[in-house]
Short mmCIF file of C-alpha atoms in Angstrom, two decimals:
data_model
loop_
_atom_site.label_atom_id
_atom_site.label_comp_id
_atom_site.label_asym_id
_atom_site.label_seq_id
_atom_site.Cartn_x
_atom_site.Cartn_y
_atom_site.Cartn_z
CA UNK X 1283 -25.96 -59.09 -5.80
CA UNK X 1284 -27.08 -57.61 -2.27
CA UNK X 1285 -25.05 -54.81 -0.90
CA UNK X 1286 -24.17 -55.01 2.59
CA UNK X 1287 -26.51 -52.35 4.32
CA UNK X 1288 -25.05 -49.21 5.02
CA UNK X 1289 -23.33 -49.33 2.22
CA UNK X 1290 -22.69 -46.42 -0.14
CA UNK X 1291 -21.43 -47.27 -4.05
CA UNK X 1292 -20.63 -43.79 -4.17
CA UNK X 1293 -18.35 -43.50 -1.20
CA UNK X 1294 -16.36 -46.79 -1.02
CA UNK X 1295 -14.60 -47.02 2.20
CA UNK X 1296 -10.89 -46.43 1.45
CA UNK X 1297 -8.47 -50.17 2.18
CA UNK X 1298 -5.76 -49.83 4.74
CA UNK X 1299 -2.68 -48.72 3.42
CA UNK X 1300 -0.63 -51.57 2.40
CA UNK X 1301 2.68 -52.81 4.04
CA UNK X 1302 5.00 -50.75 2.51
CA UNK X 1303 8.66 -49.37 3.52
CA UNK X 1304 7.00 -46.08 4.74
CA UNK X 1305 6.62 -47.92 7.87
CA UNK X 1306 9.62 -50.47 7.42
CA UNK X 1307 8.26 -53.29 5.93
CA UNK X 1308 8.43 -54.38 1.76
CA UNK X 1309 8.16 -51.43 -0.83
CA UNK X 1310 6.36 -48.59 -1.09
CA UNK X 1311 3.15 -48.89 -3.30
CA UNK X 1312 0.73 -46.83 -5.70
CA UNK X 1313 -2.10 -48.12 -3.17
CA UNK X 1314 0.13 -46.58 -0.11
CA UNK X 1315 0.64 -43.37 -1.99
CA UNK X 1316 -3.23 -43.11 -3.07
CA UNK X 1317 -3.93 -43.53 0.37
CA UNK X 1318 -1.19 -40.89 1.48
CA UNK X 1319 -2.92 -38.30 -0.73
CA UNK X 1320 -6.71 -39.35 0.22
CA UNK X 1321 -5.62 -38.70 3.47
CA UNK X 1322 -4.64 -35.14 2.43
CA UNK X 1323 -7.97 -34.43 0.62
CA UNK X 1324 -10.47 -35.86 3.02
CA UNK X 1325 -11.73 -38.41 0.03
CA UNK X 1326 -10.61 -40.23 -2.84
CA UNK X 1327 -13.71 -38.41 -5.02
CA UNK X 1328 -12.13 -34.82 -3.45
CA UNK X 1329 -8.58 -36.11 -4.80
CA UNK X 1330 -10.15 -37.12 -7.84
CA UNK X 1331 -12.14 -34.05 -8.75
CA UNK X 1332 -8.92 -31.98 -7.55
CA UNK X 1333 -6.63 -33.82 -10.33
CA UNK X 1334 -9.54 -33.12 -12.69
CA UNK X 1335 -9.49 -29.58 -12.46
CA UNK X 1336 -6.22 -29.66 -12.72
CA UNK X 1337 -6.33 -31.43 -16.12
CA UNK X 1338 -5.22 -29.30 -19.85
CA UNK X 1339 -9.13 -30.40 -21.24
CA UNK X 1340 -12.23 -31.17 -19.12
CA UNK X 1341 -12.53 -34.26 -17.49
CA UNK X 1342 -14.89 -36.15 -15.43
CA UNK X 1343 -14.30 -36.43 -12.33
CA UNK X 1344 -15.91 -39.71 -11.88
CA UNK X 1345 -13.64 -41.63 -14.53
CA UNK X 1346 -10.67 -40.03 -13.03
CA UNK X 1347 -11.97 -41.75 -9.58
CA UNK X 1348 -12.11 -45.24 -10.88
CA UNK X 1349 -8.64 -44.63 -12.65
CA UNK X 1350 -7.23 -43.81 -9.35
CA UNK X 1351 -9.36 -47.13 -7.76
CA UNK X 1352 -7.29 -48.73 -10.21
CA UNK X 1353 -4.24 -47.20 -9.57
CA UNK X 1354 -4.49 -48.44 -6.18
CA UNK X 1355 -4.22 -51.93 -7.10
CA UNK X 1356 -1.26 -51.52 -9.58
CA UNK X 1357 1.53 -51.93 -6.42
CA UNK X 1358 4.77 -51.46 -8.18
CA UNK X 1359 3.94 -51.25 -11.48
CA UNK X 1360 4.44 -48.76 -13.94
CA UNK X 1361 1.50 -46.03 -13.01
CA UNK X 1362 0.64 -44.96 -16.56
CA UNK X 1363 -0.70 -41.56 -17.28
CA UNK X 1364 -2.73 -41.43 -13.84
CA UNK X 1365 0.31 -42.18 -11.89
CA UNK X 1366 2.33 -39.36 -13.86
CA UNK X 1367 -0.24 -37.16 -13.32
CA UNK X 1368 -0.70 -37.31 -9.43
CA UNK X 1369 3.44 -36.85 -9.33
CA UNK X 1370 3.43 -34.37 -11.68
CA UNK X 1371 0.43 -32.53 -9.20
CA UNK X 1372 1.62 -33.55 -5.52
CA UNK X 1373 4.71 -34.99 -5.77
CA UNK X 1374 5.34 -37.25 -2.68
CA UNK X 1375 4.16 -37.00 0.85
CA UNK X 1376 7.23 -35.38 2.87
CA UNK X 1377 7.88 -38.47 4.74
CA UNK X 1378 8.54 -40.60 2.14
CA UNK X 1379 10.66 -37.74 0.00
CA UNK X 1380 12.72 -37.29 3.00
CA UNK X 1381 13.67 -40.87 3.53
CA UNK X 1382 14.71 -41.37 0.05
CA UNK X 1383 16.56 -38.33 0.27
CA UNK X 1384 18.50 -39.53 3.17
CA UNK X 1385 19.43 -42.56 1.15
CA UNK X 1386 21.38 -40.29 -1.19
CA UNK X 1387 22.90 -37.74 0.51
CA UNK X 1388 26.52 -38.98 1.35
CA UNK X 1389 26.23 -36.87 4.84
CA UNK X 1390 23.52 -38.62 6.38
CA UNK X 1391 23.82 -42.11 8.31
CA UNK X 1392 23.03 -44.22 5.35
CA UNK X 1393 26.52 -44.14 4.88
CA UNK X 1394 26.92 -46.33 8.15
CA UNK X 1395 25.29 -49.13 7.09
CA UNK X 1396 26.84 -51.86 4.93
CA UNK X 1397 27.20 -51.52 1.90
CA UNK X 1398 25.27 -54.63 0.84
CA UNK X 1399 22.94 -53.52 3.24
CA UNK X 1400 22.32 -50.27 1.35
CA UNK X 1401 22.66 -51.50 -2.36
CA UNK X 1402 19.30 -54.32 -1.02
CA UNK X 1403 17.75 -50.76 0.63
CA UNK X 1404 17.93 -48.47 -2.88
CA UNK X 1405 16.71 -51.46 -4.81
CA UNK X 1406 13.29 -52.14 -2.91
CA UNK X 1407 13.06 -48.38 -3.64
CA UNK X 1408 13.87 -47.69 -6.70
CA UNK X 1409 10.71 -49.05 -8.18
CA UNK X 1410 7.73 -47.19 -9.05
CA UNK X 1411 5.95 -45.13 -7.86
CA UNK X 1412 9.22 -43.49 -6.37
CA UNK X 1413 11.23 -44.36 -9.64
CA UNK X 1414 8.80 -42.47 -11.55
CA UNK X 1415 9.13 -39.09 -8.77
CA UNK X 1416 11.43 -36.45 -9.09
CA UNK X 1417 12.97 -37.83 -5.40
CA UNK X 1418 14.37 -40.04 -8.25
CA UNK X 1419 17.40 -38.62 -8.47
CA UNK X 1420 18.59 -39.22 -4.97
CA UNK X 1421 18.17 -43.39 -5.56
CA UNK X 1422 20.49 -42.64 -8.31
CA UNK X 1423 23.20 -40.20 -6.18
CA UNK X 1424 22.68 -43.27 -3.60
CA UNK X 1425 23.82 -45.65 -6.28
CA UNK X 1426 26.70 -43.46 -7.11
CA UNK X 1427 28.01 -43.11 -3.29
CA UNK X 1428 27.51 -47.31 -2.82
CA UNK X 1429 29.48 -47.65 -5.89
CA UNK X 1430 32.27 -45.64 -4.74
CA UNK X 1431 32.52 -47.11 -1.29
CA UNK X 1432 33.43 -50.28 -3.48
CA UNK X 1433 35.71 -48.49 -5.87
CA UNK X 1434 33.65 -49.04 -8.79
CA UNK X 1435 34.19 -46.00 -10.72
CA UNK X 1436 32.45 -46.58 -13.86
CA UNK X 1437 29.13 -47.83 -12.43
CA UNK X 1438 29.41 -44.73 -10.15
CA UNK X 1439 29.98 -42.40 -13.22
CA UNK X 1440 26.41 -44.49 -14.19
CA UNK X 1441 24.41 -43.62 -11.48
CA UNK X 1442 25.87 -40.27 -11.26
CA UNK X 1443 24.96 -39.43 -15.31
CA UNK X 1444 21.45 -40.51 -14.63
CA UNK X 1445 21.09 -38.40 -11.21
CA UNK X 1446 21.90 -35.61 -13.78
CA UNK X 1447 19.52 -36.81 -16.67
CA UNK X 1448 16.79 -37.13 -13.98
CA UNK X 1449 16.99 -32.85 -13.75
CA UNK X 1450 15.61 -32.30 -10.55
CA UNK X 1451 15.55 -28.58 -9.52
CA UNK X 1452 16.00 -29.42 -6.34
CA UNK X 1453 19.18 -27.17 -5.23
CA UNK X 1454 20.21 -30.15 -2.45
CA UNK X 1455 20.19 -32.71 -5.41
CA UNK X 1456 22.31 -30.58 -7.29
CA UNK X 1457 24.91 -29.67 -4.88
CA UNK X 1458 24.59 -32.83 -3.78
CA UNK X 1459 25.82 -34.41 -7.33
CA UNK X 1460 28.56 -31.69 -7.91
CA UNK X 1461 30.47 -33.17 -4.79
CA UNK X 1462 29.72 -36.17 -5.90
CA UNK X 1463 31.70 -35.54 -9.19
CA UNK X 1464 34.41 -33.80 -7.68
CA UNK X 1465 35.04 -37.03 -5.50
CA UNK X 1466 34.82 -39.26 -8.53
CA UNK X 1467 36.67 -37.21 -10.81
CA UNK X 1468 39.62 -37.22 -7.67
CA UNK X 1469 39.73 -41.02 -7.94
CA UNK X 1470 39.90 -40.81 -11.70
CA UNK X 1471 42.68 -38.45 -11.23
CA UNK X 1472 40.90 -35.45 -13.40
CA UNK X 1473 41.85 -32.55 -11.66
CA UNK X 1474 40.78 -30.02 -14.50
CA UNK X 1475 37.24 -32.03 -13.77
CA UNK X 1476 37.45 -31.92 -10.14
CA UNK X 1477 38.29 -28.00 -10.46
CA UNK X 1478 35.14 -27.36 -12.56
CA UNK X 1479 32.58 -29.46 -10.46
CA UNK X 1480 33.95 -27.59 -6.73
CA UNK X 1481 33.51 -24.24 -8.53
CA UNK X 1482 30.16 -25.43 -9.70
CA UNK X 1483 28.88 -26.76 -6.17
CA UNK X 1484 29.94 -23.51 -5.12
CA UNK X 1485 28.03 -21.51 -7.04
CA UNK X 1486 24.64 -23.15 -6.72
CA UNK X 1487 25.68 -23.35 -2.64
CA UNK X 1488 25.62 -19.36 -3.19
CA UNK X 1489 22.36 -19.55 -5.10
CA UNK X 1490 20.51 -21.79 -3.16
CA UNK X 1491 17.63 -21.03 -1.04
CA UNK X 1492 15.43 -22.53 1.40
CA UNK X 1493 17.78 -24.99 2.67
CA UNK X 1494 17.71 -26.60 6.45
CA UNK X 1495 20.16 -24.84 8.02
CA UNK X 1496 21.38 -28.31 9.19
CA UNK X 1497 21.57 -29.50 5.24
CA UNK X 1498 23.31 -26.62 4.50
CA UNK X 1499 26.28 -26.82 7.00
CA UNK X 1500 27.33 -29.98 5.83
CA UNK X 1501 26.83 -29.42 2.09
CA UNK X 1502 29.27 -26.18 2.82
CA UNK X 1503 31.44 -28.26 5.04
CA UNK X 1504 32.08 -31.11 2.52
CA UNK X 1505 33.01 -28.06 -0.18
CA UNK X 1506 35.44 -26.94 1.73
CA UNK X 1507 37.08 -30.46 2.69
CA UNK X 1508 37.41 -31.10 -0.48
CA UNK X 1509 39.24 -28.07 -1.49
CA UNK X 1510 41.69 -28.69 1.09
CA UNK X 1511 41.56 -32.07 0.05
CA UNK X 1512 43.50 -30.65 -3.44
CA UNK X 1513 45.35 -28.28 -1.65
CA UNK X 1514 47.04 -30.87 1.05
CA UNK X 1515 47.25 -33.46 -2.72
CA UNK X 1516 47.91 -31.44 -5.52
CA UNK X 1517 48.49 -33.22 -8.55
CA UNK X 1518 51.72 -34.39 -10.12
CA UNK X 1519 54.65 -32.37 -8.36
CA UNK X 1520 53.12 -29.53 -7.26
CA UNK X 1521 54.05 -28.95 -3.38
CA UNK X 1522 50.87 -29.01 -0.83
CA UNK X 1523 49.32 -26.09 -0.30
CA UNK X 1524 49.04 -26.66 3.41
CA UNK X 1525 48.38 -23.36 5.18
CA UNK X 1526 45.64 -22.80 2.26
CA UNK X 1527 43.73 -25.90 3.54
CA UNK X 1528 44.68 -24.75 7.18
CA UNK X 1529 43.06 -21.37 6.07
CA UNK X 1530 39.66 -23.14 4.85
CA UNK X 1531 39.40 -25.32 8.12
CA UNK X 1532 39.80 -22.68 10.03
CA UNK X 1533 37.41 -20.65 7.74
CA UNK X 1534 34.33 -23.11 9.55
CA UNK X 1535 32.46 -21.51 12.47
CA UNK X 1536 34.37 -22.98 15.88
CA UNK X 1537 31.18 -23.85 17.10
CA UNK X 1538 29.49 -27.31 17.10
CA UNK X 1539 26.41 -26.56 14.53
CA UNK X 1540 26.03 -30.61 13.83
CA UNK X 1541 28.25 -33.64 14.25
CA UNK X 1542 29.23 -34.47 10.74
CA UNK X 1543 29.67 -30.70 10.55
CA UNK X 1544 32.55 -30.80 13.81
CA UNK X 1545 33.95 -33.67 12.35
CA UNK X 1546 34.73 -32.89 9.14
CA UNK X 1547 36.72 -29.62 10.76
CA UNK X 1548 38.09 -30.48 13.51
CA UNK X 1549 39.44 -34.07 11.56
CA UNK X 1550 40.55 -31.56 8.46
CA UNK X 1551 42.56 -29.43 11.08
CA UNK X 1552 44.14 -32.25 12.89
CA UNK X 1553 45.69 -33.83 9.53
CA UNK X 1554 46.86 -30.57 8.16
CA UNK X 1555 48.62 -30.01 12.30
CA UNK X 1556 50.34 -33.45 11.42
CA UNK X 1557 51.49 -32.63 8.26
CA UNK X 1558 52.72 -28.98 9.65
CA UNK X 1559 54.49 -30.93 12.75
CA UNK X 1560 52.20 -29.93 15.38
CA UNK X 1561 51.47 -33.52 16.40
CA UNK X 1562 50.15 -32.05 20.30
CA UNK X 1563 47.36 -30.33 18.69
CA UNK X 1564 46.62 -32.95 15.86
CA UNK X 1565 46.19 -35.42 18.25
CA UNK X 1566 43.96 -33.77 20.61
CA UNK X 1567 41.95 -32.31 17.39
CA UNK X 1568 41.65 -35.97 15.99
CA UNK X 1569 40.35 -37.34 19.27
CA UNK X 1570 37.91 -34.54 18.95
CA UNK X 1571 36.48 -35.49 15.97
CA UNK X 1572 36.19 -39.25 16.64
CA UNK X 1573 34.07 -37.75 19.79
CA UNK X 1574 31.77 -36.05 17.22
CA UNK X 1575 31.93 -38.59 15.12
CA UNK X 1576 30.60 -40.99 18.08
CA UNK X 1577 28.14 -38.13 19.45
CA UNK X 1578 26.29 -38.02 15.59
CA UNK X 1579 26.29 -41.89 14.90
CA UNK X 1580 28.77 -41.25 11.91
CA UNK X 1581 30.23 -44.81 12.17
CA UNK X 1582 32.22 -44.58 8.76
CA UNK X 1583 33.69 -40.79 10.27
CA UNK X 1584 34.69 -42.82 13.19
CA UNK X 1585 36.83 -45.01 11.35
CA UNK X 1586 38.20 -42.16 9.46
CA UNK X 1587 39.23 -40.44 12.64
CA UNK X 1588 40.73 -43.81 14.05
CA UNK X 1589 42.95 -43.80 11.06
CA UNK X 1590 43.95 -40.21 11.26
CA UNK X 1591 44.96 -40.45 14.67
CA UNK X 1592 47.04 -43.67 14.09
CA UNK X 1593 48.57 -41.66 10.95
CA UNK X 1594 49.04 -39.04 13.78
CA UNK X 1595 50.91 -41.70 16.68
CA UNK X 1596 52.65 -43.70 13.76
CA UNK X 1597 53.16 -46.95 13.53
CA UNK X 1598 53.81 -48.73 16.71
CA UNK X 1599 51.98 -46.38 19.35
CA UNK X 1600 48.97 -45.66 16.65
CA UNK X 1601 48.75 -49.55 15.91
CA UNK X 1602 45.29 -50.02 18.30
CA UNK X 1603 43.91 -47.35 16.65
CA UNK X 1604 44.53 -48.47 13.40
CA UNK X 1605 42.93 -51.64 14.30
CA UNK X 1606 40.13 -50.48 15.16
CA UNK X 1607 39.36 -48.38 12.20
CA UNK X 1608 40.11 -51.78 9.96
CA UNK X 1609 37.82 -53.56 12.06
CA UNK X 1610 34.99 -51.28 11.47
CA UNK X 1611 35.79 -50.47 7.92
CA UNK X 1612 35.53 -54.69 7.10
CA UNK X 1613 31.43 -55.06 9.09
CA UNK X 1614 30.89 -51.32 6.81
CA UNK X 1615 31.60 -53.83 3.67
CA UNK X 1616 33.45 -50.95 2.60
CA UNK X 1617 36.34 -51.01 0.22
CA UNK X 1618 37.31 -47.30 0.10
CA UNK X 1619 37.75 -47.07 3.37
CA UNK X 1620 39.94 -50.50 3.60
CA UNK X 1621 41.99 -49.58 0.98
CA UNK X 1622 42.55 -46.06 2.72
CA UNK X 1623 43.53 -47.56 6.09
CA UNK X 1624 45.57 -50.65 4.19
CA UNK X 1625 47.33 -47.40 2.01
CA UNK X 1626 48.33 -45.63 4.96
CA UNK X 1627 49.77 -48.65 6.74
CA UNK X 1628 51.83 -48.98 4.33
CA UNK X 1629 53.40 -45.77 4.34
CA UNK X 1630 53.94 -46.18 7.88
CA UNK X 1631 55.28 -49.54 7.27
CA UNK X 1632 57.99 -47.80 5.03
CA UNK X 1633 58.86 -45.11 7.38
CA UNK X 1634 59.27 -47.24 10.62
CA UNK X 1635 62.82 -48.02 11.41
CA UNK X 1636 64.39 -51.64 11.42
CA UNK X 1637 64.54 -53.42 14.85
#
C-alpha cells in the first residue's frame, strides 16, 4: 500500500488525546495518559527508549514502542505489564493525581456535591489506568467518606480496609485514612479504636513532610476537632471535658489561614461557648463560621453552622436557621447530616416548654 508522502513509519504522528475526564468529559484513558507522558518526553520513541533503560534486563527499545502503540488503544482496560511499568516509572501527570486526590480528601469541596453525584464521579474513575496508580487509594478514602455521608458503616469500613491495603506512602493518604477511622470508629461507638487512630494521625502529622501548607492546616485542624469532639462526648458517663476542647480550639492560630480551616475553629468554639453558657459569643462565633463557610464554598460546613446556630437560638427563635440547614442537607443527598439536624431537633423539641 502507498504511504501518504511525507510520511515517516518511524515517527508516526502521535492521535489527539482522547475525551477523557482530564478535561471533563467520559474517563480517563491509557491513550490520554500515553499522550500525557509523550508530551513530557518530546516523542513516544524518547518515552519508549526511557522505559527501556529503565528495564531489570535489556530491552529493545523498538518493541517497547509498539507495546506502548498498543497501550494506547487499550482505553480502560487492564494495562498489563506495559501499563504497570509506566506507573511504576512516572506515576501520573500532576493534574490528574491532584483531581483524584481531591475526590478523597473529606476537606476539599467534593464533599459539596451530592452524594449520588459523587458515588457516579469515583466510579468513572476508578477504572484503569487510575485503578491500577498508587492515587488509588484516594478513590477508595472517597468511597469511604460517600459511604459515611449515608451511614453505611460497613461498606465504609470496605473502602477504608482497601485504602489501607493499597499502601501508598503518601503521608496525606495516610493521615488522611487515620481521621477517617477515628470518624468511623466514633459512629461504631469504639472509643479504645477512635483513641488509637487520633494518636496515630498525630504522629504521622508530626512526621510528615513536604505538605502544602494549605493541606496541612486542615489535616491539623480536623485532628484537633475531633479530639474535642471526645472531649465535649465522652463515652458512657463520663462528664464533658469542655474547657479541654475549649483549650484545643483555642490552641488554632486566630488568623484566617483557609476557609475550612476558620470554620472548623471558630464553629468548634461557638458550640463549646453554648455548652459553657456564653450564648453572646457562641452566636456571633457561629455566624462567623457560616461566613467562612460561605467565603470557601464549603456548602455541607454551611449547613453545619446553620444547625449550630439554631442549637445556639433554640427552638423557636433558631427555627429559620434550622430550616435552612435541612433544606440544604436533603439537595447534599446526605444522610449524616439529616440525621444530625433531625437529632438535634429533637432535643430541642424535648426541652421547649408547653404552650
Amino acid at each position: 500500500m502507498a504511504r501518504a508522502p511525507g510520511h515517516d513509519p518511524g515517527h508516526d504522528p502521535e492521535p489527539a488525546p482522547e475525551p477523557g475526564l482530564g478535561r471533563g468529559l467520559g474517563a480517563y484513558t491509557w491513550g490520554e495518559y500515553v499522550a500525557q507522558l509523550v508530551a513530557e518526553h518530546g516523542s513516544l520513541a524518547a518515552l519508549a527508549l526511557r522505559l527501556a533503560e529503565l528495564a531489570v534486563t535489556p530491552e529493545d527499545s523498538a518493541s517497547v514502542e509498539r507495546a506502548l502503540r498498543r497501550l494506547r488503544q487499550r482505553g480502560n482496560l487492564d494495562g498489563g505489564d506495559y501499563g504497570r511499568r509506566l506507573l511504576r516509572a512516572f506515576g501520573l501527570p500532576r493534574p490528574i493525581e491532584a483531581r483524584v486526590r481531591w475526590l478523597g480528601a473529606y476537606h476539599s469541596r467534593f464533599s459539596d456535591l451530592p452524594r449520588s453525584l459523587c458515588q457516579d464521579q469515583l466510579r468513572v474513575w476508578d477504572r484503569p489506568p487510575v485503578s491500577e496508580s498508587r492515587a488509588r487509594v484516594w478513590l477508595e478514602l472517597g468511597q469511604a467518606s460517600v459511604a459515611l455521608r449515608g451511614r453505611e458503616l460497613e461498606r465504609a469500613e470496605l473502602h477504608l480496609r482497601r485504602a489501607r491495603a493499597a499502601g501508598s506512602p503518601e503521608p496525606a493518604a495516610q493521615i488522611e485514612a487515620a481521621l477517617v477511622e477515628a470518624f468511623l470508629a466514633s459512629r461504631q461507638r469504639a472509643p479504645a479504636r477512635v483513641a488509637l487512630a487520633l494518636i496515630d494521625a498525630g504522629e504521622k502529622l508530626a512526621q510528615a513532610d513536604g505538605l502544602a501548607p494549605d493541606e496541612r492546616a486542615c489535616l491539623h485542624v480536623r485532628w484537633i476537632d475531633q479530639q474535642a469532639y471526645q472531649r465535649n462526648h465522652p463515652p458512657g458517663d463520663a462528664a464533658p471535658d469542655l474547657h479541654g476542647a475549649l483549650a484545643l480550639y483555642q490552641s488554632l492560630p486566630p488568623e484566617d489561614l483557609h476557609p475550612f480551616v476558620s470554620y472548623r475553629r471558630d464553629a468548634g468554639l461557638a458550640y463549646v461557648h453554648h455548652r459553657l453558657g456564653d450564648q453572646a459569643a457562641a452566636t456571633v462565633l457561629a455566624n462567623a463560621a457560616i461566613g467562612h463557610a460561605g467565603d470557601g464554598g464549603y456548602l455541607r460546613l454551611r449547613a453545619m453552622g446553620l444547625q449550630l446556630l439554631a442549637t445556639i437560638l433554640g427552638p423557636i427563635e433558631g427555627a429559620a436557621a434550622r430550616a435552612r440547614a435541612r433544606a440544604i442537607a436533603g439537595r447534599l443527598e446526605d444522610e449524616e447530616l439529616q440525621g444530625r439536624i433531625s437529632r438535634a431537633a429533637g432535643r430541642d423539641d424535648r426541652v421547649t416548654p408547653s404552650v
